[in-house]
Structures are given as structure tokens and as C-alpha cells.
mmCIF file of C-alpha atoms in Angstrom:
data_model
loop_
_atom_site.group_PDB
_atom_site.id
_atom_site.type_symbol
_atom_site.label_atom_id
_atom_site.label_comp_id
_atom_site.label_asym_id
_atom_site.label_seq_id
_atom_site.Cartn_x
_atom_site.Cartn_y
_atom_site.Cartn_z
ATOM 1 C CA MET A 1 -41.008 -77.900 8.105
ATOM 2 C CA LYS A 2 -38.284 -75.208 7.830
ATOM 3 C CA ILE A 3 -37.539 -72.184 9.646
ATOM 4 C CA LYS A 4 -36.736 -68.994 8.289
ATOM 5 C CA LYS A 5 -33.668 -67.236 9.946
ATOM 6 C CA GLU A 6 -34.604 -63.803 9.798
ATOM 7 C CA ARG A 7 -31.898 -61.680 8.170
ATOM 8 C CA LYS A 8 -29.983 -58.838 10.458
ATOM 9 C CA ARG A 9 -30.878 -55.552 9.432
ATOM 10 C CA LYS A 10 -28.353 -53.195 9.954
ATOM 11 C CA TYR A 11 -28.641 -49.299 10.657
ATOM 12 C CA ILE A 12 -27.003 -45.912 10.905
ATOM 13 C CA SER A 13 -27.811 -44.252 13.822
ATOM 14 C CA HIS A 14 -25.278 -41.522 13.460
ATOM 15 C CA SER A 15 -22.567 -40.587 10.789
ATOM 16 C CA ALA A 16 -19.967 -37.506 10.243
ATOM 17 C CA LEU A 17 -22.097 -34.498 8.749
ATOM 18 C CA PHE A 18 -20.464 -32.663 5.932
ATOM 19 C CA SER A 19 -21.223 -30.201 3.820
ATOM 20 C CA TYR A 20 -19.365 -28.172 1.118
ATOM 21 C CA GLN A 21 -19.107 -24.548 -1.169
ATOM 22 C CA GLU A 22 -17.365 -24.001 -4.429
ATOM 23 C CA ALA A 23 -16.415 -20.727 -5.565
ATOM 24 C CA SER A 24 -14.426 -20.418 -9.098
ATOM 25 C CA ASP A 25 -10.933 -20.381 -7.113
ATOM 26 C CA LYS A 26 -11.736 -22.804 -4.330
ATOM 27 C CA ILE A 27 -13.608 -25.160 -2.728
ATOM 28 C CA ILE A 28 -14.645 -25.384 0.739
ATOM 29 C CA ILE A 29 -15.442 -28.691 3.139
ATOM 30 C CA TYR A 30 -17.717 -27.953 6.521
ATOM 31 C CA ALA A 31 -16.572 -30.842 8.667
ATOM 32 C CA ILE A 32 -19.977 -29.866 11.127
ATOM 33 C CA LYS A 33 -20.436 -31.212 15.161
ATOM 34 C CA THR A 34 -23.029 -32.669 16.409
ATOM 35 C CA GLY A 35 -21.838 -33.480 20.232
ATOM 36 C CA ASP A 36 -21.164 -37.030 19.187
ATOM 37 C CA SER A 37 -18.403 -39.550 18.741
ATOM 38 C CA TYR A 38 -17.365 -37.945 15.148
ATOM 39 C CA SER A 39 -17.125 -34.068 15.801
ATOM 40 C CA ASP A 40 -13.308 -34.507 17.321
ATOM 41 C CA ARG A 41 -12.069 -36.732 14.369
ATOM 42 C CA ILE A 42 -13.073 -34.335 11.646
ATOM 43 C CA THR A 43 -11.379 -31.580 12.678
ATOM 44 C CA LYS A 44 -7.919 -33.820 11.673
ATOM 45 C CA MET A 45 -9.434 -34.901 8.181
ATOM 46 C CA ASP A 46 -6.474 -32.211 7.142
ATOM 47 C CA VAL A 47 -4.579 -35.427 5.091
ATOM 48 C CA GLU A 48 -8.259 -38.079 4.477
ATOM 49 C CA LEU A 49 -9.808 -34.891 2.612
ATOM 50 C CA SER A 50 -6.641 -33.619 0.377
ATOM 51 C CA ALA A 51 -6.133 -37.072 -0.718
ATOM 52 C CA LEU A 52 -9.368 -37.273 -1.834
ATOM 53 C CA LEU A 53 -9.758 -34.075 -3.642
ATOM 54 C CA ASN A 54 -6.384 -34.778 -4.905
ATOM 55 C CA LEU A 55 -5.955 -30.716 -4.028
ATOM 56 C CA PRO A 56 -3.271 -29.270 -1.413
ATOM 57 C CA LEU A 57 -4.709 -27.881 1.794
ATOM 58 C CA GLU A 58 -5.076 -24.397 2.275
ATOM 59 C CA GLU A 59 -6.043 -23.386 5.284
ATOM 60 C CA LYS A 60 -8.052 -25.184 8.217
ATOM 61 C CA ILE A 61 -10.980 -22.887 10.608
ATOM 62 C CA ASP A 62 -11.426 -24.952 13.022
ATOM 63 C CA ARG A 63 -15.015 -23.237 14.908
ATOM 64 C CA PRO A 64 -16.952 -24.330 17.944
ATOM 65 C CA ALA A 65 -19.597 -25.460 15.828
ATOM 66 C CA VAL A 66 -17.859 -26.045 12.261
ATOM 67 C CA CYS A 67 -14.404 -27.343 10.916
ATOM 68 C CA GLU A 68 -13.816 -25.416 7.279
ATOM 69 C CA TYR A 69 -11.327 -27.205 4.894
ATOM 70 C CA HIS A 70 -9.867 -24.725 2.583
ATOM 71 C CA TYR A 71 -8.489 -25.803 -0.626
ATOM 72 C CA PHE A 72 -7.165 -24.130 -3.902
ATOM 73 C CA LEU A 73 -8.717 -24.801 -6.994
ATOM 74 C CA LYS A 74 -6.003 -23.170 -9.118
ATOM 75 C CA ARG A 75 -3.588 -22.149 -7.415
ATOM 76 C CA PRO A 76 -2.323 -18.055 -7.242
ATOM 77 C CA LYS A 77 0.283 -16.954 -10.048
ATOM 78 C CA ARG A 78 3.592 -15.970 -8.722
ATOM 79 C CA LEU A 79 4.855 -12.139 -9.539
ATOM 80 C CA ASN A 80 7.547 -12.313 -12.181
ATOM 81 C CA VAL A 81 9.179 -8.902 -11.583
ATOM 82 C CA ILE A 82 11.037 -7.830 -14.899
ATOM 83 C CA SER A 83 13.105 -4.577 -15.855
ATOM 84 C CA ASN A 84 11.738 -1.547 -17.251
ATOM 85 C CA THR A 85 13.528 1.080 -19.768
ATOM 86 C CA LEU A 86 11.599 3.595 -17.930
ATOM 87 C CA ALA A 87 11.197 4.347 -14.004
ATOM 88 C CA GLU A 88 8.004 3.327 -13.108
ATOM 89 C CA VAL A 89 5.658 5.270 -11.019
ATOM 90 C CA ASN A 90 2.726 3.824 -8.364
ATOM 91 C CA GLU A 91 0.946 6.712 -6.942
ATOM 92 C CA SER A 92 -1.260 3.805 -4.658
ATOM 93 C CA LEU A 93 -0.515 3.078 -1.538
ATOM 94 C CA ASN A 94 -0.363 -0.271 -2.051
ATOM 95 C CA ILE A 95 2.437 -2.734 -2.863
ATOM 96 C CA ASN A 96 1.341 -6.144 -5.058
ATOM 97 C CA LEU A 97 3.152 -9.084 -3.342
ATOM 98 C CA GLY A 98 2.118 -11.504 -5.843
ATOM 99 C CA TYR A 99 0.684 -14.637 -5.298
ATOM 100 C CA GLY A 100 -2.856 -13.395 -4.905
ATOM 101 C CA VAL A 101 -1.772 -10.848 -1.941
ATOM 102 C CA ILE A 102 -1.672 -7.163 -1.912
ATOM 103 C CA TYR A 103 -0.499 -5.433 1.127
ATOM 104 C CA GLU A 104 -2.036 -1.785 2.056
ATOM 105 C CA PRO A 105 -0.201 -0.142 4.870
ATOM 106 C CA VAL A 106 -2.370 1.933 5.935
ATOM 107 C CA LYS A 107 -4.857 -0.958 7.086
ATOM 108 C CA THR A 108 -1.912 -3.360 8.498
ATOM 109 C CA PRO A 109 0.839 -1.389 9.448
ATOM 110 C CA HIS A 110 4.762 -2.537 9.382
ATOM 111 C CA ILE A 111 6.530 -5.760 7.871
ATOM 112 C CA LEU A 112 8.296 -8.674 9.805
ATOM 113 C CA ILE A 113 10.236 -10.604 7.322
ATOM 114 C CA ALA A 114 12.243 -14.229 8.980
ATOM 115 C CA GLY A 115 14.632 -16.165 6.661
ATOM 116 C CA GLY A 116 17.526 -18.084 7.143
ATOM 117 C CA THR A 117 20.493 -18.013 4.390
ATOM 118 C CA GLY A 118 19.121 -18.863 0.814
ATOM 119 C CA SER A 119 15.732 -18.740 1.848
ATOM 120 C CA GLY A 120 15.608 -15.535 -0.891
ATOM 121 C CA LYS A 121 14.985 -12.613 2.655
ATOM 122 C CA SER A 122 17.735 -10.614 0.989
ATOM 123 C CA ILE A 123 16.039 -10.411 -2.863
ATOM 124 C CA PHE A 124 12.500 -9.696 -1.193
ATOM 125 C CA ILE A 125 13.735 -6.902 1.158
ATOM 126 C CA SER A 126 15.277 -5.764 -2.340
ATOM 127 C CA TYR A 127 11.814 -6.352 -4.307
ATOM 128 C CA LEU A 128 10.448 -4.179 -1.483
ATOM 129 C CA LEU A 129 12.862 -1.147 -0.818
ATOM 130 C CA LEU A 130 12.216 -0.572 -4.670
ATOM 131 C CA GLU A 131 8.670 -0.307 -4.203
ATOM 132 C CA PHE A 132 8.998 1.783 -1.764
ATOM 133 C CA LEU A 133 10.841 4.082 -3.759
ATOM 134 C CA LYS A 134 7.976 3.854 -6.798
ATOM 135 C CA GLN A 135 5.519 5.107 -4.112
ATOM 136 C CA ASN A 136 8.299 8.288 -3.668
ATOM 137 C CA SER A 137 8.898 7.281 -0.002
ATOM 138 C CA SER A 138 11.312 8.421 1.913
ATOM 139 C CA VAL A 139 13.347 5.029 3.020
ATOM 140 C CA TYR A 140 16.558 4.498 6.000
ATOM 141 C CA ILE A 141 18.325 1.643 5.845
ATOM 142 C CA ILE A 142 19.763 -0.235 8.535
ATOM 143 C CA ASP A 143 22.304 -3.119 8.272
ATOM 144 C CA PRO A 144 24.423 -3.686 11.581
ATOM 145 C CA LYS A 145 26.103 -7.041 9.290
ATOM 146 C CA ASN A 146 26.886 -3.530 6.631
ATOM 147 C CA SER A 147 26.686 -6.347 3.863
ATOM 148 C CA ASP A 148 24.724 -5.532 0.722
ATOM 149 C CA LEU A 149 21.877 -2.580 2.099
ATOM 150 C CA GLY A 150 25.060 -1.352 4.036
ATOM 151 C CA SER A 151 26.312 -0.568 0.632
ATOM 152 C CA LEU A 152 23.356 1.366 -1.089
ATOM 153 C CA SER A 153 24.819 4.513 0.561
ATOM 154 C CA HIS A 154 26.920 4.442 -2.580
ATOM 155 C CA TYR A 155 23.114 5.642 -4.421
ATOM 156 C CA ILE A 156 20.656 6.267 -1.168
ATOM 157 C CA GLY A 157 23.146 8.187 0.742
ATOM 158 C CA GLU A 158 25.324 8.130 3.609
ATOM 159 C CA GLU A 159 22.971 9.614 6.214
ATOM 160 C CA ARG A 160 20.106 7.346 5.420
ATOM 161 C CA VAL A 161 22.187 4.217 5.272
ATOM 162 C CA ALA A 162 23.868 3.238 8.883
ATOM 163 C CA THR A 163 25.523 0.103 9.900
ATOM 164 C CA THR A 164 27.680 1.204 13.247
ATOM 165 C CA ALA A 165 25.936 1.598 16.293
ATOM 166 C CA ASN A 166 25.609 5.470 16.660
ATOM 167 C CA ASN A 167 24.637 5.738 13.519
ATOM 168 C CA ILE A 168 21.782 3.619 13.698
ATOM 169 C CA ALA A 169 20.159 5.171 16.349
ATOM 170 C CA ARG A 170 20.871 8.633 14.374
ATOM 171 C CA VAL A 171 19.382 7.133 12.347
ATOM 172 C CA VAL A 172 16.443 5.748 13.748
ATOM 173 C CA ARG A 173 15.957 9.224 15.780
ATOM 174 C CA LEU A 174 15.768 10.851 12.524
ATOM 175 C CA ALA A 175 12.780 8.346 11.922
ATOM 176 C CA VAL A 176 10.960 9.313 15.002
ATOM 177 C CA THR A 177 11.912 13.333 14.597
ATOM 178 C CA GLU A 178 9.940 12.912 11.526
ATOM 179 C CA MET A 179 6.944 11.197 13.178
ATOM 180 C CA LYS A 180 6.367 13.066 15.265
ATOM 181 C CA GLU A 181 6.400 16.755 13.396
ATOM 182 C CA ARG A 182 4.148 15.561 10.964
ATOM 183 C CA TYR A 183 2.045 14.632 13.801
ATOM 184 C CA ASP A 184 2.362 17.884 15.413
ATOM 185 C CA TYR A 185 1.556 19.299 11.965
ATOM 186 C CA MET A 186 -1.493 17.019 11.633
ATOM 187 C CA ASN A 187 -3.070 18.349 14.771
ATOM 188 C CA LYS A 188 -2.349 22.185 13.771
ATOM 189 C CA ASN A 189 -4.597 21.624 10.941
ATOM 190 C CA PHE A 190 -6.323 18.771 11.647
ATOM 191 C CA LYS A 191 -9.069 17.136 9.578
ATOM 192 C CA TYR A 192 -11.243 13.940 11.359
ATOM 193 C CA GLY A 193 -10.245 10.746 9.816
ATOM 194 C CA SER A 194 -7.629 11.965 8.298
ATOM 195 C CA ASN A 195 -3.932 10.287 7.425
ATOM 196 C CA PHE A 196 -0.655 11.249 6.653
ATOM 197 C CA SER A 197 -1.347 11.003 2.684
ATOM 198 C CA ASP A 198 -4.413 14.010 3.153
ATOM 199 C CA HIS A 199 -1.929 16.370 4.549
ATOM 200 C CA GLY A 200 0.365 15.656 1.383
ATOM 201 C CA TYR A 201 2.936 13.693 3.150
ATOM 202 C CA LYS A 202 4.178 10.385 1.699
ATOM 203 C CA PRO A 203 5.099 7.073 2.981
ATOM 204 C CA ILE A 204 8.573 7.516 5.032
ATOM 205 C CA TRP A 205 9.953 3.762 5.474
ATOM 206 C CA VAL A 206 13.238 2.308 8.279
ATOM 207 C CA ILE A 207 14.433 -0.966 7.015
ATOM 208 C CA PHE A 208 16.272 -2.774 9.647
ATOM 209 C CA ASP A 209 17.699 -6.045 8.366
ATOM 210 C CA GLU A 210 18.926 -8.236 10.782
ATOM 211 C CA MET A 211 18.138 -6.421 14.425
ATOM 212 C CA GLY A 212 19.272 -9.230 16.502
ATOM 213 C CA ALA A 213 22.468 -9.052 15.427
ATOM 214 C CA PHE A 214 22.610 -5.378 16.282
ATOM 215 C CA GLN A 215 21.070 -5.740 19.749
ATOM 216 C CA ALA A 216 23.731 -8.946 20.342
ATOM 217 C CA SER A 217 26.400 -5.790 19.706
ATOM 218 C CA GLY A 218 25.517 -4.293 23.092
ATOM 219 C CA THR A 219 27.909 -5.649 25.375
ATOM 220 C CA ASP A 220 29.583 -2.676 28.046
ATOM 221 C CA LYS A 221 27.470 -0.580 29.244
ATOM 222 C CA GLN A 222 27.687 2.341 26.876
ATOM 223 C CA SER A 223 27.051 0.055 23.742
ATOM 224 C CA LYS A 224 23.852 -0.932 25.610
ATOM 225 C CA ALA A 225 22.784 2.641 26.028
ATOM 226 C CA VAL A 226 22.351 2.830 22.706
ATOM 227 C CA VAL A 227 20.831 -0.425 21.662
ATOM 228 C CA GLY A 228 18.241 0.375 24.191
ATOM 229 C CA GLU A 229 18.040 4.594 22.376
ATOM 230 C CA VAL A 230 17.974 2.187 19.375
ATOM 231 C CA MET A 231 14.964 -0.552 20.778
ATOM 232 C CA ASP A 232 12.665 2.586 21.999
ATOM 233 C CA GLY A 233 12.457 3.968 19.094
ATOM 234 C CA ILE A 234 11.734 1.780 17.544
ATOM 235 C CA LYS A 235 8.992 0.713 19.710
ATOM 236 C CA GLN A 236 7.330 4.520 19.329
ATOM 237 C CA ILE A 237 7.180 3.548 15.655
ATOM 238 C CA ILE A 238 5.642 0.311 16.075
ATOM 239 C CA LEU A 239 3.309 2.033 18.095
ATOM 240 C CA LEU A 240 2.220 5.415 16.734
ATOM 241 C CA GLY A 241 3.720 5.442 13.312
ATOM 242 C CA ARG A 242 0.540 4.313 11.128
ATOM 243 C CA GLN A 243 -1.254 7.614 11.009
ATOM 244 C CA ALA A 244 1.846 9.750 10.496
ATOM 245 C CA GLY A 245 3.432 7.183 7.292
ATOM 246 C CA VAL A 246 6.080 5.688 9.254
ATOM 247 C CA PHE A 247 6.690 2.042 8.863
ATOM 248 C CA ILE A 248 9.149 0.040 9.607
ATOM 249 C CA LEU A 249 10.397 -3.202 8.222
ATOM 250 C CA ILE A 250 12.014 -5.462 10.884
ATOM 251 C CA ALA A 251 13.841 -8.641 9.250
ATOM 252 C CA ALA A 252 16.115 -11.515 11.581
ATOM 253 C CA GLN A 253 17.061 -15.076 10.594
ATOM 254 C CA GLN A 254 15.093 -16.042 13.980
ATOM 255 C CA MET A 255 12.504 -13.973 15.834
ATOM 256 C CA ARG A 256 13.076 -14.625 18.574
ATOM 257 C CA SER A 257 10.983 -12.900 21.919
ATOM 258 C CA GLU A 258 14.514 -11.520 23.217
ATOM 259 C CA ILE A 259 15.336 -9.318 19.803
ATOM 260 C CA LEU A 260 10.942 -8.301 19.739
ATOM 261 C CA SER A 261 8.590 -8.947 22.486
ATOM 262 C CA THR A 262 5.322 -10.745 21.755
ATOM 263 C CA ASP A 263 3.020 -7.677 22.496
ATOM 264 C CA LEU A 264 4.693 -5.615 19.902
ATOM 265 C CA ARG A 265 5.679 -8.358 16.889
ATOM 266 C CA ASP A 266 1.385 -8.732 17.258
ATOM 267 C CA ASN A 267 1.248 -4.966 15.651
ATOM 268 C CA LEU A 268 3.535 -5.751 12.719
ATOM 269 C CA GLY A 269 0.864 -6.417 10.513
ATOM 270 C CA LEU A 270 2.506 -8.126 8.047
ATOM 271 C CA ARG A 271 4.144 -11.115 8.486
ATOM 272 C CA ILE A 272 6.363 -13.659 6.545
ATOM 273 C CA SER A 273 8.704 -16.334 7.343
ATOM 274 C CA LEU A 274 10.884 -17.740 4.379
ATOM 275 C CA GLY A 275 12.080 -20.619 3.395
ATOM 276 C CA SER A 276 11.170 -23.800 5.984
ATOM 277 C CA ASN A 277 11.330 -23.402 9.815
ATOM 278 C CA SER A 278 10.974 -25.229 12.670
ATOM 279 C CA ALA A 279 7.489 -24.822 14.776
ATOM 280 C CA GLU A 280 8.851 -22.557 17.699
ATOM 281 C CA GLY A 281 10.657 -20.994 14.661
ATOM 282 C CA TYR A 282 7.157 -20.210 13.701
ATOM 283 C CA ARG A 283 5.069 -19.642 16.674
ATOM 284 C CA MET A 284 7.671 -16.996 16.998
ATOM 285 C CA VAL A 285 7.019 -14.874 13.840
ATOM 286 C CA PHE A 286 3.451 -15.444 13.858
ATOM 287 C CA GLY A 287 2.320 -16.180 17.688
ATOM 288 C CA SER A 288 -1.828 -17.716 17.955
ATOM 289 C CA ALA A 289 -2.235 -17.899 13.473
ATOM 290 C CA THR A 290 0.502 -20.577 13.505
ATOM 291 C CA PRO A 291 -0.599 -22.898 11.139
ATOM 292 C CA GLU A 292 -1.910 -26.505 12.591
ATOM 293 C CA THR A 293 -0.527 -28.353 9.319
ATOM 294 C CA ILE A 294 3.078 -26.593 7.547
ATOM 295 C CA PRO A 295 2.622 -27.346 4.066
ATOM 296 C CA PRO A 296 5.752 -28.165 2.587
ATOM 297 C CA ILE A 297 8.380 -25.259 1.528
ATOM 298 C CA GLU A 298 10.260 -26.738 -1.701
ATOM 299 C CA VAL A 299 10.329 -23.729 -3.901
ATOM 300 C CA LYS A 300 13.048 -20.812 -3.259
ATOM 301 C CA GLY A 301 11.412 -17.187 -2.208
ATOM 302 C CA SER A 302 8.288 -19.070 -0.729
ATOM 303 C CA GLY A 303 7.308 -19.463 2.540
ATOM 304 C CA LEU A 304 4.647 -18.076 4.651
ATOM 305 C CA LEU A 305 3.098 -14.911 5.336
ATOM 306 C CA TYR A 306 -0.538 -13.581 7.164
ATOM 307 C CA MET A 307 -1.639 -10.221 7.077
ATOM 308 C CA GLN A 308 -3.614 -9.169 9.821
ATOM 309 C CA GLY A 309 -7.434 -8.011 8.535
ATOM 310 C CA SER A 310 -7.027 -10.242 5.854
ATOM 311 C CA GLY A 311 -9.874 -12.507 7.008
ATOM 312 C CA LYS A 312 -7.610 -15.839 7.084
ATOM 313 C CA GLU A 313 -7.160 -16.549 10.510
ATOM 314 C CA SER A 314 -3.550 -17.989 10.306
ATOM 315 C CA ALA A 315 -0.170 -18.251 7.777
ATOM 316 C CA GLN A 316 -1.008 -18.867 4.725
ATOM 317 C CA TYR A 317 1.119 -20.387 1.866
ATOM 318 C CA TRP A 318 2.870 -17.711 0.019
ATOM 319 C CA GLU A 319 5.480 -17.442 -2.611
ATOM 320 C CA SER A 320 7.474 -14.536 -2.750
ATOM 321 C CA PRO A 321 8.483 -11.776 -6.273
ATOM 322 C CA PHE A 322 10.381 -13.646 -8.338
ATOM 323 C CA VAL A 323 13.399 -12.026 -9.590
ATOM 324 C CA ASP A 324 15.879 -13.621 -11.917
ATOM 325 C CA MET A 325 19.129 -11.998 -10.828
ATOM 326 C CA GLN A 326 21.214 -13.067 -13.577
ATOM 327 C CA ASN A 327 18.924 -10.604 -15.835
ATOM 328 C CA PHE A 328 17.537 -8.201 -13.350
ATOM 329 C CA ASP A 329 20.028 -5.845 -12.207
ATOM 330 C CA PHE A 330 18.815 -4.143 -9.324
ATOM 331 C CA ILE A 331 21.426 -1.947 -8.751
ATOM 332 C CA THR A 332 20.681 -0.446 -12.421
ATOM 333 C CA GLU A 333 17.158 -0.576 -11.152
ATOM 334 C CA LEU A 334 17.408 1.547 -7.610
ATOM 335 C CA LYS A 335 19.848 4.742 -9.477
ATOM 336 C CA LYS A 336 16.322 5.063 -11.390
ATOM 337 C CA TYR A 337 14.590 5.896 -7.974
ATOM 338 C CA CYS A 338 17.786 7.160 -6.456
#
């Protein structure tokens, strides 16, 4: 008599749970946490899911009950900047940064740009300068290294461009004074919920390039006092400038905490790091918004961008507007608005 051996059956007692949502331009994979042994592992599947979908990871959001993996099905388009015969006018307060990003200074005031040599920082600042002028903004330029931006005094006016410590202090003083005068006027002509544009004011932009170089110039008692005065004015603009329409763009190669405190940094609504950076370098720019996984930064002018209020919890890959400097004459463009 033959005895049949009973085959052992395997049962799946638990497994990782996933769901997904697909839109026209992206797909979101939801890794659902159930408190079992898989819950930790499913939050570290960036590489595996990217390989499975053959798509680059746009954003990962780790929530208490679910981990979201966001993937672009179609990459946003980089903005290509071309020269126009006539001067353009932008009646809006918003600025198109390309790659699917529209910047609204009134909602997210002030800009921080970090980037080393060859990152495309100077070209991007030049693009923003033109965009500010298209809005009929008043622009002040601070360039302590007296490089390309400093030379723009020939077109914008010497009273609005500063390269020496005393002139930098003068320019910041002017911007702060204008801010206070606007507040005085708006308080006398109070409109609930209004801002500068409701009172007929145009934006004021202070472009401060290489802030670290300026702070390093404080080597004695007198120069340190000037640096202190300037930084106090910058602090006032960062904290109070939004409603009066006075904004600041701060640029530096490395945004160390000695250059700008983390409290002030977190009040800069738009933060950009161009070119490759170290993990510490990204943290100095983005703080808690630094992404866990840094995407490859290979295209010149590309980097990471974080904009407060955009719905993104961490900085995203982004490509700055492309300017073909062989065929785009910046000075000719600038003259149209000066």
C-alpha cells in the first residue's frame, strides 16, 4: 500500500501593499504602511521603483501612514529665452521660471540662489534682472566683487549700483527708506487686505550678489559697523518687505549660516541651488526641505528648486531658463528697459 505524501502548501500571510494614481503628466505610487515588517522597507524603494517604471523620481513624501513616490511621465519644458525686437511689458506680478514653475513674489517673497563657478548662476540672475525690469520694477544692484553686475551702473545708473562697502550701505538704506515710506502711505490710506500694487506701487528689487564676499570685508571696527548696518537693513527687508513690495534676491556660492542665519533663510520664499552641491551644501540652502535622494545634476543651469506654498515638501529638480549667450545680447536687451 502506497502512502501519498501530502504536498506542503505555502500561504502568504502578509505582504507589502501598493496603490497608484495616474495623471496626464505624472504617476504617484502609494506604499501603504501597515505596521508590519515591510513598513520600513517600502520607504526605501526609490531605486527599485525608478527601475521598474524606467522614470526618474520627482519627489518622495514619507507620511505617517503612506509613502508617496512621484514620477514624471513627461518632463516639463525648459524655457528658451529669445531676443525680441521691441521691449516686452509684464503687467503681472508673476515671473515664468520655466520647467513648469511660475514664481509669485507676493505669495512667496524673496529669492536665494546658490551656485559655484560654471553653475549658470550669473546667467540666471541676468535673466531675472530683465524680468524685473519688464514689470517696471525699481532695481538696486549690490556687487561687492565689482564683476559683471557692478558694470551695469553704466546703464541702470550709479546711484542704483553699489560695489564698495559705503555705497552698499547707502543703497540698502535707500531701499529700507522707500519701504518705510510706502508703509506710511498705505497706513494713511488703509485698505483692508491690500498690498503695494493696490496703492499703485511697482515692485522694488534688491539684487545682492556674493553676500559672503561682502561680509568678509568687515575686517576692522569701522568696516564691521558698516557690515552690521547693511545686514540689519537686509533683515528688515526680508521680514517686512512683502506687503510694501520690496523684495531681495540674495546670491552666494555657498550659503553658510554665518552669511545668513537659518531663521532668515527660511523666510526666503524661493530657494535655488544651481549645479552639483554637497549634502551639507544642500542643507544650507534648503534646510528641512532638502530631498532624501538628490537627482543627477548634469545639465548646465540645472539644479534644485524649492518654493514655499507650491505643495512640494522638498526641493525638486529644475532647469533654469536657457539663454544662448552666443546669440543673445544681454546689454542690448537691457538698454530696452533702462
